[in-house]
Amino acid sequence: MPIWSPDSFRGCVDAQPIDYDDEALARVVARLRGLPPLVTSWEVERLKTLLAEAQAGRRFVLQGGDCAETFDECSPGAITSKLKILLQMSLVLVQGGKLPVVRVGRFAGQYAKPRSRPTEVRGGVELPSYFGDLVNRAAFTPEARRADPELLIAGYHHAALTLNFVRSLTDRGFSDLHHPENWDLSFFERADLPAELRDEYQRSSAQLAEALRFMEALGERAIDDLTRAEFFTSHEGLNLHYESAQTRTVPRRDGHYDLTTHLPWIGERTRAISGAHVEFFRGIRNPVGVKIGPTIPAAEALELAIALNPGDEPGKLVMISRMGADRVASSLPAIVEALRGRRVLWVCDPMHGNTTVTPSGVKTRDFSSILAEIERTFEVHHALGSRLGGVHFELTGEDVTECTGGGITPDDLDKNYASACDPRLNYRQALEMAFRLAARMKTVRASSRPPRG
Ligand code: PEP
Ligand code: CO
């Protein structure tokens, strides 16, 4: 292995290379290095502590947001509704799992997208694929598809604007769970929500409010933990120029922190053990996620775990399995077995292994396959004495029509298909998913053994 530095990845193969003008890129990277960090090492270390607790069975992680954020959607409405659905889902999960939930948004930096092909052909014209707003633009013109390093600065700015709004919203008011009017469904005026889902949510939020009052009356200190709605940020650390430029040492702490986000993750397409992404992420102090799909050999999953967390530090490594509902039972057990004895937080992404294309060419995912992947993943961990410690969704607080099931038929898909990339659960589907998951967590709780060490 080479000696690690924030730039040592440059000597390794990048599976998703970007064709930049080197001089222009170097100028932008130098500017980005001088700008203030987006998050702090204290927050990063706090998240690591919470993830360690999730690993030990004392918390549950809810990670979610857009497949791809875009600069155009950096708006107060979109940000608020994303926070609200995450907050509401987390309350439902608190009820089901009787555990504090760690909320991690796929936001404030989810601007770079890996692609299955480097170029796209339309009407005989071949142009670079759209790699997300951090790299190029979606319009199918040579100008828009040119990799523009200035977008790294624009991405930083939009991430900062998003984060600023998230921080002010969560600091007071909106996410203070003592003000249920902020998280009550009536606040949303969702006429389209089925009556039973609305009743279920209202019943469970009333119970939660009652429980909060009861615990406070007892002077229970731990209540702070449950009621302070913190949000952490995460994104796929695909563009290593962006990540590396914001990676630095901080006073009175050892090592380097990637301060673009609290929890960066490595995608399924860039997790090669000798590749640039593993090289970069093995050296930073942040907790790091890694997506693993059904084709990863168990021995390679173990190699990844060792490379990314050589000291077996608690809360450091998040393995995000995304097998597809039909492949969980055949692919996941050997991997979980291979990692037995290592400290890993297991999270299930039930989205990326369940993408299908309709006969008319629309990418979609079905609610029942998404739920089935989570249920089967719970089963695998339970059977092996391991523990599923979190879930990872692509979702939005808006009424989009991108996934089927939960009120959306294949014929509805073109009504409001707004994703810049993969299909997301809409507001109703996301809330319904949380209820199904909460019900499942209740049964896991009823039959659980202590997690193995
Ligand atoms: C994603 O999370 O949007 C993504 C591309 O996932 P994966 O790397 O698991 O395919
Ligand atoms: Co996606």
GROMACS .gro file of C-alpha atoms and ligand atoms in nm:
model
  464
    1MET     CA    1   0.000   0.000   0.000
    2PRO     CA    2   0.126   0.352  -0.075
    3ILE     CA    3   0.177   0.597   0.212
    4TRP     CA    4  -0.158   0.764   0.260
    5SER     CA    5  -0.214   1.135   0.204
    6PRO     CA    6  -0.524   1.327   0.088
    7ASP     CA    7  -0.369   1.305  -0.259
    8SER     CA    8  -0.239   0.947  -0.264
    9PHE     CA    9  -0.555   0.836  -0.449
   10ARG     CA   10  -0.416   1.010  -0.759
   11GLY     CA   11  -0.180   0.717  -0.809
   12CYS     CA   12  -0.466   0.464  -0.824
   13VAL     CA   13  -0.722   0.376  -1.089
   14ASP     CA   14  -1.049   0.568  -1.067
   15ALA     CA   15  -1.331   0.347  -1.197
   16GLN     CA   16  -1.537   0.657  -1.281
   17PRO     CA   17  -1.276   0.897  -1.419
   18ILE     CA   18  -1.372   1.252  -1.515
   19ASP     CA   19  -1.211   1.422  -1.808
   20TYR     CA   20  -1.113   1.761  -1.664
   21ASP     CA   21  -0.881   2.025  -1.798
   22ASP     CA   22  -0.593   1.968  -1.552
   23GLU     CA   23  -0.492   2.331  -1.507
   24ALA     CA   24  -0.845   2.457  -1.455
   25LEU     CA   25  -0.906   2.171  -1.209
   26ALA     CA   26  -0.591   2.252  -1.011
   27ARG     CA   27  -0.698   2.618  -0.977
   28VAL     CA   28  -1.043   2.521  -0.850
   29VAL     CA   29  -0.905   2.263  -0.607
   30ALA     CA   30  -0.668   2.525  -0.464
   31ARG     CA   31  -0.964   2.760  -0.405
   32LEU     CA   32  -1.172   2.485  -0.249
   33ARG     CA   33  -0.889   2.400  -0.011
   34GLY     CA   34  -0.895   2.755   0.126
   35LEU     CA   35  -1.270   2.767   0.193
   36PRO     CA   36  -1.410   2.690   0.539
   37PRO     CA   37  -1.520   2.332   0.613
   38LEU     CA   38  -1.886   2.240   0.576
   39VAL     CA   39  -1.894   2.024   0.888
   40THR     CA   40  -1.668   2.000   1.193
   41SER     CA   41  -1.457   1.720   1.336
   42TRP     CA   42  -1.666   1.734   1.658
   43GLU     CA   43  -1.981   1.652   1.464
   44VAL     CA   44  -1.802   1.378   1.272
   45GLU     CA   45  -1.675   1.223   1.595
   46ARG     CA   46  -2.020   1.249   1.753
   47LEU     CA   47  -2.173   1.064   1.461
   48LYS     CA   48  -1.905   0.797   1.494
   49THR     CA   49  -2.001   0.752   1.859
   50LEU     CA   50  -2.369   0.721   1.766
   51LEU     CA   51  -2.289   0.471   1.492
   52ALA     CA   52  -2.086   0.268   1.742
   53GLU     CA   53  -2.394   0.260   1.964
   54ALA     CA   54  -2.609   0.151   1.671
   55GLN     CA   55  -2.357  -0.124   1.607
   56ALA     CA   56  -2.391  -0.233   1.967
   57GLY     CA   57  -2.770  -0.253   1.932
   58ARG     CA   58  -2.855   0.065   2.121
   59ARG     CA   59  -2.962   0.283   1.825
   60PHE     CA   60  -3.105   0.249   1.478
   61VAL     CA   61  -2.991   0.448   1.174
   62LEU     CA   62  -3.225   0.605   0.920
   63GLN     CA   63  -3.041   0.734   0.614
   64GLY     CA   64  -3.235   0.885   0.326
   65GLY     CA   65  -3.281   1.150   0.063
   66ASP     CA   66  -3.260   1.204  -0.310
   67CYS     CA   67  -3.072   0.978  -0.543
   68ALA     CA   68  -2.921   1.294  -0.690
   69GLU     CA   69  -2.962   1.641  -0.547
   70THR     CA   70  -2.961   1.916  -0.809
   71PHE     CA   71  -2.868   2.281  -0.778
   72ASP     CA   72  -3.212   2.381  -0.911
   73GLU     CA   73  -3.384   2.197  -0.628
   74CYS     CA   74  -3.183   2.370  -0.360
   75SER     CA   75  -3.503   2.539  -0.236
   76PRO     CA   76  -3.660   2.590   0.107
   77GLY     CA   77  -3.964   2.374   0.022
   78ALA     CA   78  -3.761   2.076  -0.099
   79ILE     CA   79  -3.525   2.087   0.198
   80THR     CA   80  -3.801   2.129   0.456
   81SER     CA   81  -4.011   1.847   0.318
   82LYS     CA   82  -3.713   1.612   0.312
   83LEU     CA   83  -3.634   1.690   0.675
   84LYS     CA   84  -3.998   1.643   0.771
   85ILE     CA   85  -4.038   1.304   0.614
   86LEU     CA   86  -3.711   1.187   0.770
   87LEU     CA   87  -3.822   1.321   1.106
   88GLN     CA   88  -4.164   1.160   1.082
   89MET     CA   89  -4.021   0.827   0.971
   90SER     CA   90  -3.775   0.839   1.257
   91LEU     CA   91  -4.055   0.892   1.509
   92VAL     CA   92  -4.241   0.594   1.372
   93LEU     CA   93  -3.922   0.387   1.402
   94VAL     CA   94  -3.859   0.508   1.758
   95GLN     CA   95  -4.205   0.375   1.839
   96GLY     CA   96  -4.141   0.040   1.673
   97GLY     CA   97  -3.784  -0.025   1.781
   98LYS     CA   98  -3.797   0.154   2.118
   99LEU     CA   99  -3.453   0.283   2.033
  100PRO     CA  100  -3.323   0.631   1.954
  101VAL     CA  101  -3.289   0.684   1.580
  102VAL     CA  102  -2.985   0.846   1.419
  103ARG     CA  103  -3.102   1.057   1.123
  104VAL     CA  104  -2.863   1.087   0.832
  105GLY     CA  105  -2.972   1.277   0.520
  106ARG     CA  106  -2.852   1.203   0.171
  107PHE     CA  107  -2.815   1.577   0.130
  108ALA     CA  108  -2.586   1.881   0.124
  109GLY     CA  109  -2.347   1.719  -0.123
  110GLN     CA  110  -2.523   1.432  -0.303
  111TYR     CA  111  -2.438   1.594  -0.636
  112ALA     CA  112  -2.210   1.339  -0.807
  113LYS     CA  113  -2.349   1.027  -0.973
  114PRO     CA  114  -2.165   0.719  -1.095
  115ARG     CA  115  -2.286   0.599  -1.435
  116SER     CA  116  -2.292   0.256  -1.595
  117ARG     CA  117  -2.162   0.406  -1.922
  118PRO     CA  118  -1.921   0.699  -1.966
  119THR     CA  119  -2.109   0.823  -2.271
  120GLU     CA  120  -2.468   0.846  -2.386
  121VAL     CA  121  -2.592   0.820  -2.744
  122ARG     CA  122  -2.907   0.999  -2.861
  123GLY     CA  123  -3.012   1.013  -3.224
  124GLY     CA  124  -2.666   0.904  -3.337
  125VAL     CA  125  -2.492   1.173  -3.127
  126GLU     CA  126  -2.252   1.056  -2.854
  127LEU     CA  127  -2.180   1.281  -2.556
  128PRO     CA  128  -2.039   1.224  -2.208
  129SER     CA  129  -2.303   1.093  -1.965
  130TYR     CA  130  -2.446   1.328  -1.703
  131PHE     CA  131  -2.244   1.263  -1.385
  132GLY     CA  132  -2.447   1.492  -1.156
  133ASP     CA  133  -2.442   1.869  -1.106
  134LEU     CA  134  -2.103   1.854  -0.935
  135VAL     CA  135  -1.946   1.741  -1.264
  136ASN     CA  136  -2.153   1.851  -1.565
  137ARG     CA  137  -2.511   1.946  -1.657
  138ALA     CA  138  -2.803   1.727  -1.763
  139ALA     CA  139  -2.892   1.898  -2.095
  140PHE     CA  140  -2.785   1.690  -2.395
  141THR     CA  141  -2.546   1.943  -2.552
  142PRO     CA  142  -2.166   1.926  -2.582
  143GLU     CA  143  -2.137   2.242  -2.371
  144ALA     CA  144  -2.358   2.111  -2.087
  145ARG     CA  145  -2.191   1.771  -2.080
  146ARG     CA  146  -1.837   1.907  -2.062
  147ALA     CA  147  -1.685   1.839  -1.717
  148ASP     CA  148  -1.659   2.184  -1.561
  149PRO     CA  149  -1.438   2.218  -1.250
  150GLU     CA  150  -1.621   2.540  -1.154
  151LEU     CA  151  -1.915   2.315  -1.063
  152LEU     CA  152  -1.708   2.186  -0.772
  153ILE     CA  153  -1.723   2.537  -0.625
  154ALA     CA  154  -2.093   2.567  -0.712
  155GLY     CA  155  -2.152   2.229  -0.542
  156TYR     CA  156  -1.971   2.347  -0.230
  157HIS     CA  157  -2.187   2.663  -0.226
  158HIS     CA  158  -2.514   2.472  -0.268
  159ALA     CA  159  -2.410   2.223   0.000
  160ALA     CA  160  -2.333   2.515   0.232
  161LEU     CA  161  -2.671   2.680   0.162
  162THR     CA  162  -2.852   2.352   0.226
  163LEU     CA  163  -2.661   2.283   0.542
  164ASN     CA  164  -2.716   2.635   0.671
  165PHE     CA  165  -3.092   2.594   0.632
  166VAL     CA  166  -3.090   2.244   0.783
  167ARG     CA  167  -2.894   2.371   1.081
  168SER     CA  168  -3.129   2.663   1.146
  169LEU     CA  169  -3.438   2.448   1.110
  170THR     CA  170  -3.308   2.183   1.345
  171ASP     CA  171  -3.160   2.422   1.596
  172ARG     CA  172  -3.502   2.533   1.721
  173GLY     CA  173  -3.867   2.504   1.643
  174PHE     CA  174  -3.936   2.263   1.365
  175SER     CA  175  -3.756   1.961   1.500
  176ASP     CA  176  -3.820   2.017   1.868
  177LEU     CA  177  -4.029   1.717   1.951
  178HIS     CA  178  -4.195   1.905   2.234
  179HIS     CA  179  -4.394   2.088   1.967
  180PRO     CA  180  -4.596   1.812   1.808
  181GLU     CA  181  -4.778   2.066   1.590
  182ASN     CA  182  -4.457   2.068   1.387
  183TRP     CA  183  -4.457   1.699   1.326
  184ASP     CA  184  -4.827   1.637   1.323
  185LEU     CA  185  -4.965   1.522   0.990
  186SER     CA  186  -5.229   1.793   0.983
  187PHE     CA  187  -4.940   2.032   0.930
  188PHE     CA  188  -4.895   1.872   0.591
  189GLU     CA  189  -5.257   1.894   0.482
  190ARG     CA  190  -5.215   1.575   0.287
  191ALA     CA  191  -5.564   1.503   0.167
  192ASP     CA  192  -5.430   1.211  -0.037
  193LEU     CA  193  -5.299   1.018   0.261
  194PRO     CA  194  -5.516   0.709   0.321
  195ALA     CA  195  -5.727   0.746   0.635
  196GLU     CA  196  -5.576   0.439   0.802
  197LEU     CA  197  -5.220   0.564   0.754
  198ARG     CA  198  -5.315   0.904   0.889
  199ASP     CA  199  -5.488   0.746   1.191
  200GLU     CA  200  -5.195   0.517   1.256
  201TYR     CA  201  -4.950   0.805   1.248
  202GLN     CA  202  -5.171   1.022   1.466
  203ARG     CA  203  -5.217   0.744   1.716
  204SER     CA  204  -4.848   0.676   1.734
  205SER     CA  205  -4.749   1.043   1.759
  206ALA     CA  206  -5.004   1.094   2.037
  207GLN     CA  207  -4.855   0.795   2.222
  208LEU     CA  208  -4.509   0.934   2.170
  209ALA     CA  209  -4.607   1.278   2.305
  210GLU     CA  210  -4.766   1.107   2.604
  211ALA     CA  211  -4.455   0.897   2.663
  212LEU     CA  212  -4.234   1.206   2.643
  213ARG     CA  213  -4.446   1.383   2.906
  214PHE     CA  214  -4.439   1.075   3.127
  215MET     CA  215  -4.063   1.033   3.107
  216GLU     CA  216  -4.007   1.402   3.168
  217ALA     CA  217  -4.234   1.384   3.471
  218LEU     CA  218  -4.003   1.110   3.602
  219GLY     CA  219  -3.705   1.338   3.541
  220GLU     CA  220  -3.556   1.095   3.290
  221ARG     CA  221  -3.236   1.242   3.149
  222ALA     CA  222  -3.215   1.009   2.851
  223ILE     CA  223  -3.516   1.186   2.708
  224ASP     CA  224  -3.288   1.457   2.567
  225ASP     CA  225  -3.148   1.200   2.335
  226LEU     CA  226  -3.485   1.103   2.202
  227THR     CA  227  -3.621   1.451   2.162
  228ARG     CA  228  -3.332   1.644   2.017
  229ALA     CA  229  -3.376   1.586   1.646
  230GLU     CA  230  -3.023   1.599   1.514
  231PHE     CA  231  -2.954   1.547   1.146
  232PHE     CA  232  -2.625   1.438   0.999
  233THR     CA  233  -2.524   1.461   0.634
  234SER     CA  234  -2.394   1.200   0.393
  235HIS     CA  235  -2.323   1.161   0.024
  236GLU     CA  236  -2.144   0.930  -0.212
  237GLY     CA  237  -1.782   1.044  -0.213
  238LEU     CA  238  -1.751   0.992  -0.586
  239ASN     CA  239  -1.560   1.302  -0.689
  240LEU     CA  240  -1.232   1.266  -0.505
  241HIS     CA  241  -1.109   1.609  -0.617
  242TYR     CA  242  -1.396   1.761  -0.419
  243GLU     CA  243  -1.349   1.535  -0.116
  244SER     CA  244  -0.973   1.569  -0.109
  245ALA     CA  245  -0.979   1.949  -0.133
  246GLN     CA  246  -1.187   1.967   0.187
  247THR     CA  247  -0.980   1.707   0.374
  248ARG     CA  248  -0.754   1.847   0.642
  249THR     CA  249  -0.605   1.809   0.986
  250VAL     CA  250  -0.766   1.996   1.273
  251PRO     CA  251  -0.611   2.132   1.591
  252ARG     CA  252  -0.574   1.889   1.882
  253ARG     CA  253  -0.689   1.583   1.690
  254ASP     CA  254  -0.496   1.315   1.506
  255GLY     CA  255  -0.543   1.241   1.141
  256HIS     CA  256  -0.733   1.394   0.852
  257TYR     CA  257  -1.104   1.468   0.835
  258ASP     CA  258  -1.309   1.491   0.518
  259LEU     CA  259  -1.512   1.797   0.609
  260THR     CA  260  -1.753   1.801   0.313
  261THR     CA  261  -1.987   1.574   0.508
  262HIS     CA  262  -2.020   1.363   0.821
  263LEU     CA  263  -2.058   1.027   0.652
  264PRO     CA  264  -1.919   0.982   0.300
  265TRP     CA  265  -1.975   0.647   0.133
  266ILE     CA  266  -1.813   0.452  -0.147
  267GLY     CA  267  -2.052   0.334  -0.418
  268GLU     CA  268  -2.089  -0.016  -0.556
  269ARG     CA  269  -1.910   0.084  -0.877
  270THR     CA  270  -1.601   0.234  -0.712
  271ARG     CA  271  -1.528  -0.005  -0.427
  272ALA     CA  272  -1.238  -0.192  -0.597
  273ILE     CA  273  -0.988  -0.274  -0.329
  274SER     CA  274  -0.692  -0.124  -0.515
  275GLY     CA  275  -0.893   0.161  -0.664
  276ALA     CA  276  -0.871   0.534  -0.597
  277HIS     CA  277  -1.178   0.548  -0.372
  278VAL     CA  278  -1.071   0.283  -0.124
  279GLU     CA  279  -0.726   0.444  -0.120
  280PHE     CA  280  -0.872   0.784  -0.033
  281PHE     CA  281  -1.130   0.668   0.220
  282ARG     CA  282  -0.898   0.434   0.409
  283GLY     CA  283  -0.704   0.735   0.539
  284ILE     CA  284  -0.970   0.967   0.678
  285ARG     CA  285  -1.106   0.978   1.033
  286ASN     CA  286  -1.475   1.001   0.932
  287PRO     CA  287  -1.702   0.703   0.956
  288VAL     CA  288  -1.717   0.560   0.604
  289GLY     CA  289  -1.994   0.370   0.429
  290VAL     CA  290  -1.945   0.119   0.151
  291LYS     CA  291  -2.218  -0.019  -0.072
  292ILE     CA  292  -2.199  -0.388  -0.145
  293GLY     CA  293  -2.403  -0.563  -0.413
  294PRO     CA  294  -2.476  -0.931  -0.476
  295THR     CA  295  -2.164  -1.000  -0.682
  296ILE     CA  296  -1.908  -0.920  -0.413
  297PRO     CA  297  -1.722  -1.232  -0.298
  298ALA     CA  298  -1.730  -1.269   0.080
  299ALA     CA  299  -1.349  -1.264   0.096
  300GLU     CA  300  -1.345  -0.929  -0.083
  301ALA     CA  301  -1.599  -0.785   0.159
  302LEU     CA  302  -1.365  -0.884   0.440
  303GLU     CA  303  -1.067  -0.727   0.261
  304LEU     CA  304  -1.268  -0.407   0.224
  305ALA     CA  305  -1.358  -0.407   0.592
  306ILE     CA  306  -0.993  -0.448   0.686
  307ALA     CA  307  -0.871  -0.184   0.440
  308LEU     CA  308  -1.128   0.073   0.548
  309ASN     CA  309  -1.113   0.003   0.920
  310PRO     CA  310  -0.774  -0.155   0.993
  311GLY     CA  311  -0.795  -0.080   1.365
  312ASP     CA  312  -1.148  -0.226   1.394
  313GLU     CA  313  -1.262   0.102   1.546
  314PRO     CA  314  -1.625   0.108   1.668
  315GLY     CA  315  -1.864   0.319   1.459
  316LYS     CA  316  -1.611   0.357   1.180
  317LEU     CA  317  -1.742   0.125   0.909
  318VAL     CA  318  -2.093   0.109   0.769
  319MET     CA  319  -2.158  -0.179   0.530
  320ILE     CA  320  -2.459  -0.095   0.318
  321SER     CA  321  -2.591  -0.410   0.155
  322ARG     CA  322  -2.802  -0.368  -0.162
  323MET     CA  323  -2.852  -0.717  -0.290
  324GLY     CA  324  -3.198  -0.704  -0.446
  325ALA     CA  325  -3.488  -0.879  -0.273
  326ASP     CA  326  -3.433  -1.201  -0.469
  327ARG     CA  327  -3.065  -1.227  -0.390
  328VAL     CA  328  -3.049  -1.144  -0.021
  329ALA     CA  329  -3.086  -1.505   0.093
  330SER     CA  330  -2.824  -1.637  -0.149
  331SER     CA  331  -2.566  -1.354  -0.130
  332LEU     CA  332  -2.573  -1.193   0.212
  333PRO     CA  333  -2.519  -1.480   0.460
  334ALA     CA  334  -2.165  -1.567   0.343
  335ILE     CA  335  -2.065  -1.201   0.367
  336VAL     CA  336  -2.206  -1.160   0.716
  337GLU     CA  337  -2.025  -1.481   0.817
  338ALA     CA  338  -1.697  -1.361   0.668
  339LEU     CA  339  -1.718  -1.040   0.870
  340ARG     CA  340  -1.803  -1.215   1.194
  341GLY     CA  341  -1.583  -1.077   1.469
  342ARG     CA  342  -1.521  -0.743   1.297
  343ARG     CA  343  -1.693  -0.424   1.401
  344VAL     CA  344  -1.939  -0.334   1.127
  345LEU     CA  345  -2.264  -0.142   1.128
  346TRP     CA  346  -2.496  -0.325   0.890
  347VAL     CA  347  -2.735  -0.106   0.696
  348CYS     CA  348  -2.977  -0.221   0.425
  349ASP     CA  349  -3.027  -0.016   0.107
  350PRO     CA  350  -3.335  -0.184  -0.039
  351MET     CA  351  -3.346   0.050  -0.339
  352HIS     CA  352  -3.050  -0.013  -0.569
  353GLY     CA  353  -3.087  -0.389  -0.610
  354ASN     CA  354  -3.454  -0.358  -0.699
  355THR     CA  355  -3.457  -0.122  -0.995
  356THR     CA  356  -3.656  -0.238  -1.296
  357VAL     CA  357  -3.742  -0.078  -1.629
  358THR     CA  358  -4.104  -0.068  -1.752
  359PRO     CA  359  -4.184  -0.176  -2.108
  360SER     CA  360  -4.196   0.193  -2.200
  361GLY     CA  361  -3.842   0.242  -2.069
  362VAL     CA  362  -3.910   0.410  -1.730
  363LYS     CA  363  -3.684   0.318  -1.436
  364THR     CA  364  -3.891   0.219  -1.135
  365ARG     CA  365  -3.893   0.016  -0.814
  366ASP     CA  366  -4.181  -0.158  -0.647
  367PHE     CA  367  -4.278  -0.098  -0.285
  368SER     CA  368  -4.317  -0.471  -0.220
  369SER     CA  369  -3.966  -0.560  -0.342
  370ILE     CA  370  -3.818  -0.277  -0.135
  371LEU     CA  371  -3.997  -0.400   0.175
  372ALA     CA  372  -3.910  -0.763   0.096
  373GLU     CA  373  -3.539  -0.681   0.078
  374ILE     CA  374  -3.550  -0.521   0.422
  375GLU     CA  375  -3.745  -0.810   0.573
  376ARG     CA  376  -3.512  -1.071   0.426
  377THR     CA  377  -3.210  -0.874   0.541
  378PHE     CA  378  -3.348  -0.865   0.895
  379GLU     CA  379  -3.396  -1.242   0.873
  380VAL     CA  380  -3.042  -1.313   0.754
  381HIS     CA  381  -2.886  -1.109   1.033
  382HIS     CA  382  -3.116  -1.256   1.292
  383ALA     CA  383  -3.043  -1.612   1.184
  384LEU     CA  384  -2.668  -1.550   1.205
  385GLY     CA  385  -2.675  -1.371   1.539
  386SER     CA  386  -2.582  -1.045   1.370
  387ARG     CA  387  -2.787  -0.725   1.370
  388LEU     CA  388  -2.931  -0.497   1.106
  389GLY     CA  389  -2.861  -0.152   1.250
  390GLY     CA  390  -3.012   0.077   0.990
  391VAL     CA  391  -3.182   0.141   0.658
  392HIS     CA  392  -3.092   0.358   0.361
  393PHE     CA  393  -3.365   0.492   0.130
  394GLU     CA  394  -3.397   0.709  -0.176
  395LEU     CA  395  -3.697   0.921  -0.090
  396THR     CA  396  -3.847   1.264  -0.112
  397GLY     CA  397  -4.106   1.453   0.087
  398GLU     CA  398  -4.285   1.544  -0.238
  399ASP     CA  399  -4.575   1.368  -0.411
  400VAL     CA  400  -4.369   1.222  -0.693
  401THR     CA  401  -4.471   0.913  -0.892
  402GLU     CA  402  -4.147   0.721  -0.938
  403CYS     CA  403  -4.187   0.393  -0.746
  404THR     CA  404  -4.492   0.169  -0.785
  405GLY     CA  405  -4.704   0.028  -0.500
  406GLY     CA  406  -4.838   0.225  -0.203
  407GLY     CA  407  -5.101   0.394  -0.418
  408ILE     CA  408  -4.902   0.429  -0.742
  409THR     CA  409  -4.967   0.204  -1.043
  410PRO     CA  410  -4.734   0.169  -1.345
  411ASP     CA  411  -4.976   0.394  -1.537
  412ASP     CA  412  -4.923   0.673  -1.283
  413LEU     CA  413  -4.547   0.686  -1.329
  414ASP     CA  414  -4.549   0.964  -1.587
  415LYS     CA  415  -4.772   1.191  -1.376
  416ASN     CA  416  -4.490   1.340  -1.170
  417TYR     CA  417  -4.163   1.162  -1.238
  418ALA     CA  418  -3.914   1.423  -1.121
  419SER     CA  419  -3.596   1.238  -1.017
  420ALA     CA  420  -3.270   1.348  -1.174
  421CYS     CA  421  -3.153   0.987  -1.142
  422ASP     CA  422  -3.310   0.688  -0.964
  423PRO     CA  423  -3.678   0.652  -0.860
  424ARG     CA  424  -3.753   0.763  -0.503
  425LEU     CA  425  -4.027   0.673  -0.255
  426ASN     CA  426  -4.277   0.957  -0.231
  427TYR     CA  427  -4.409   1.102   0.092
  428ARG     CA  428  -4.686   0.848   0.141
  429GLN     CA  429  -4.475   0.551   0.036
  430ALA     CA  430  -4.194   0.657   0.269
  431LEU     CA  431  -4.426   0.694   0.567
  432GLU     CA  432  -4.594   0.363   0.493
  433MET     CA  433  -4.251   0.201   0.467
  434ALA     CA  434  -4.164   0.337   0.810
  435PHE     CA  435  -4.478   0.178   0.958
  436ARG     CA  436  -4.403  -0.159   0.799
  437LEU     CA  437  -4.048  -0.137   0.923
  438ALA     CA  438  -4.159  -0.036   1.272
  439ALA     CA  439  -4.391  -0.337   1.286
  440ARG     CA  440  -4.101  -0.557   1.185
  441MET     CA  441  -3.874  -0.400   1.448
  442LYS     CA  442  -4.131  -0.482   1.714
  443THR     CA  443  -4.116  -0.850   1.623
  444VAL     CA  444  -3.734  -0.842   1.607
  445ARG     CA  445  -3.734  -0.684   1.951
  446ALA     CA  446  -3.966  -0.949   2.087
  447SER     CA  447  -3.739  -1.232   1.971
  448SER     CA  448  -3.395  -1.077   1.979
  449ARG     CA  449  -3.083  -1.208   2.140
  450PRO     CA  450  -2.807  -0.972   2.245
  451PRO     CA  451  -2.589  -0.877   1.943
  452ARG     CA  452  -2.267  -1.074   1.926
  453GLY     CA  453  -1.946  -0.890   1.999
  454PEP     C1  454  -2.674   0.551  -0.507
  454PEP     O1  455  -2.672   0.536  -0.385
  454PEP     O2  456  -2.739   0.639  -0.565
  454PEP     C2  457  -2.601   0.452  -0.590
  454PEP     C3  458  -2.557   0.480  -0.711
  454PEP     O3  459  -2.588   0.334  -0.526
  454PEP     P1  460  -2.496   0.206  -0.557
  454PEP     O4  461  -2.356   0.255  -0.553
  454PEP     O5  462  -2.532   0.116  -0.445
  454PEP     O6  463  -2.536   0.153  -0.692
  455CO      CO  464  -2.950   0.600  -0.664
   0.00000   0.00000   0.00000
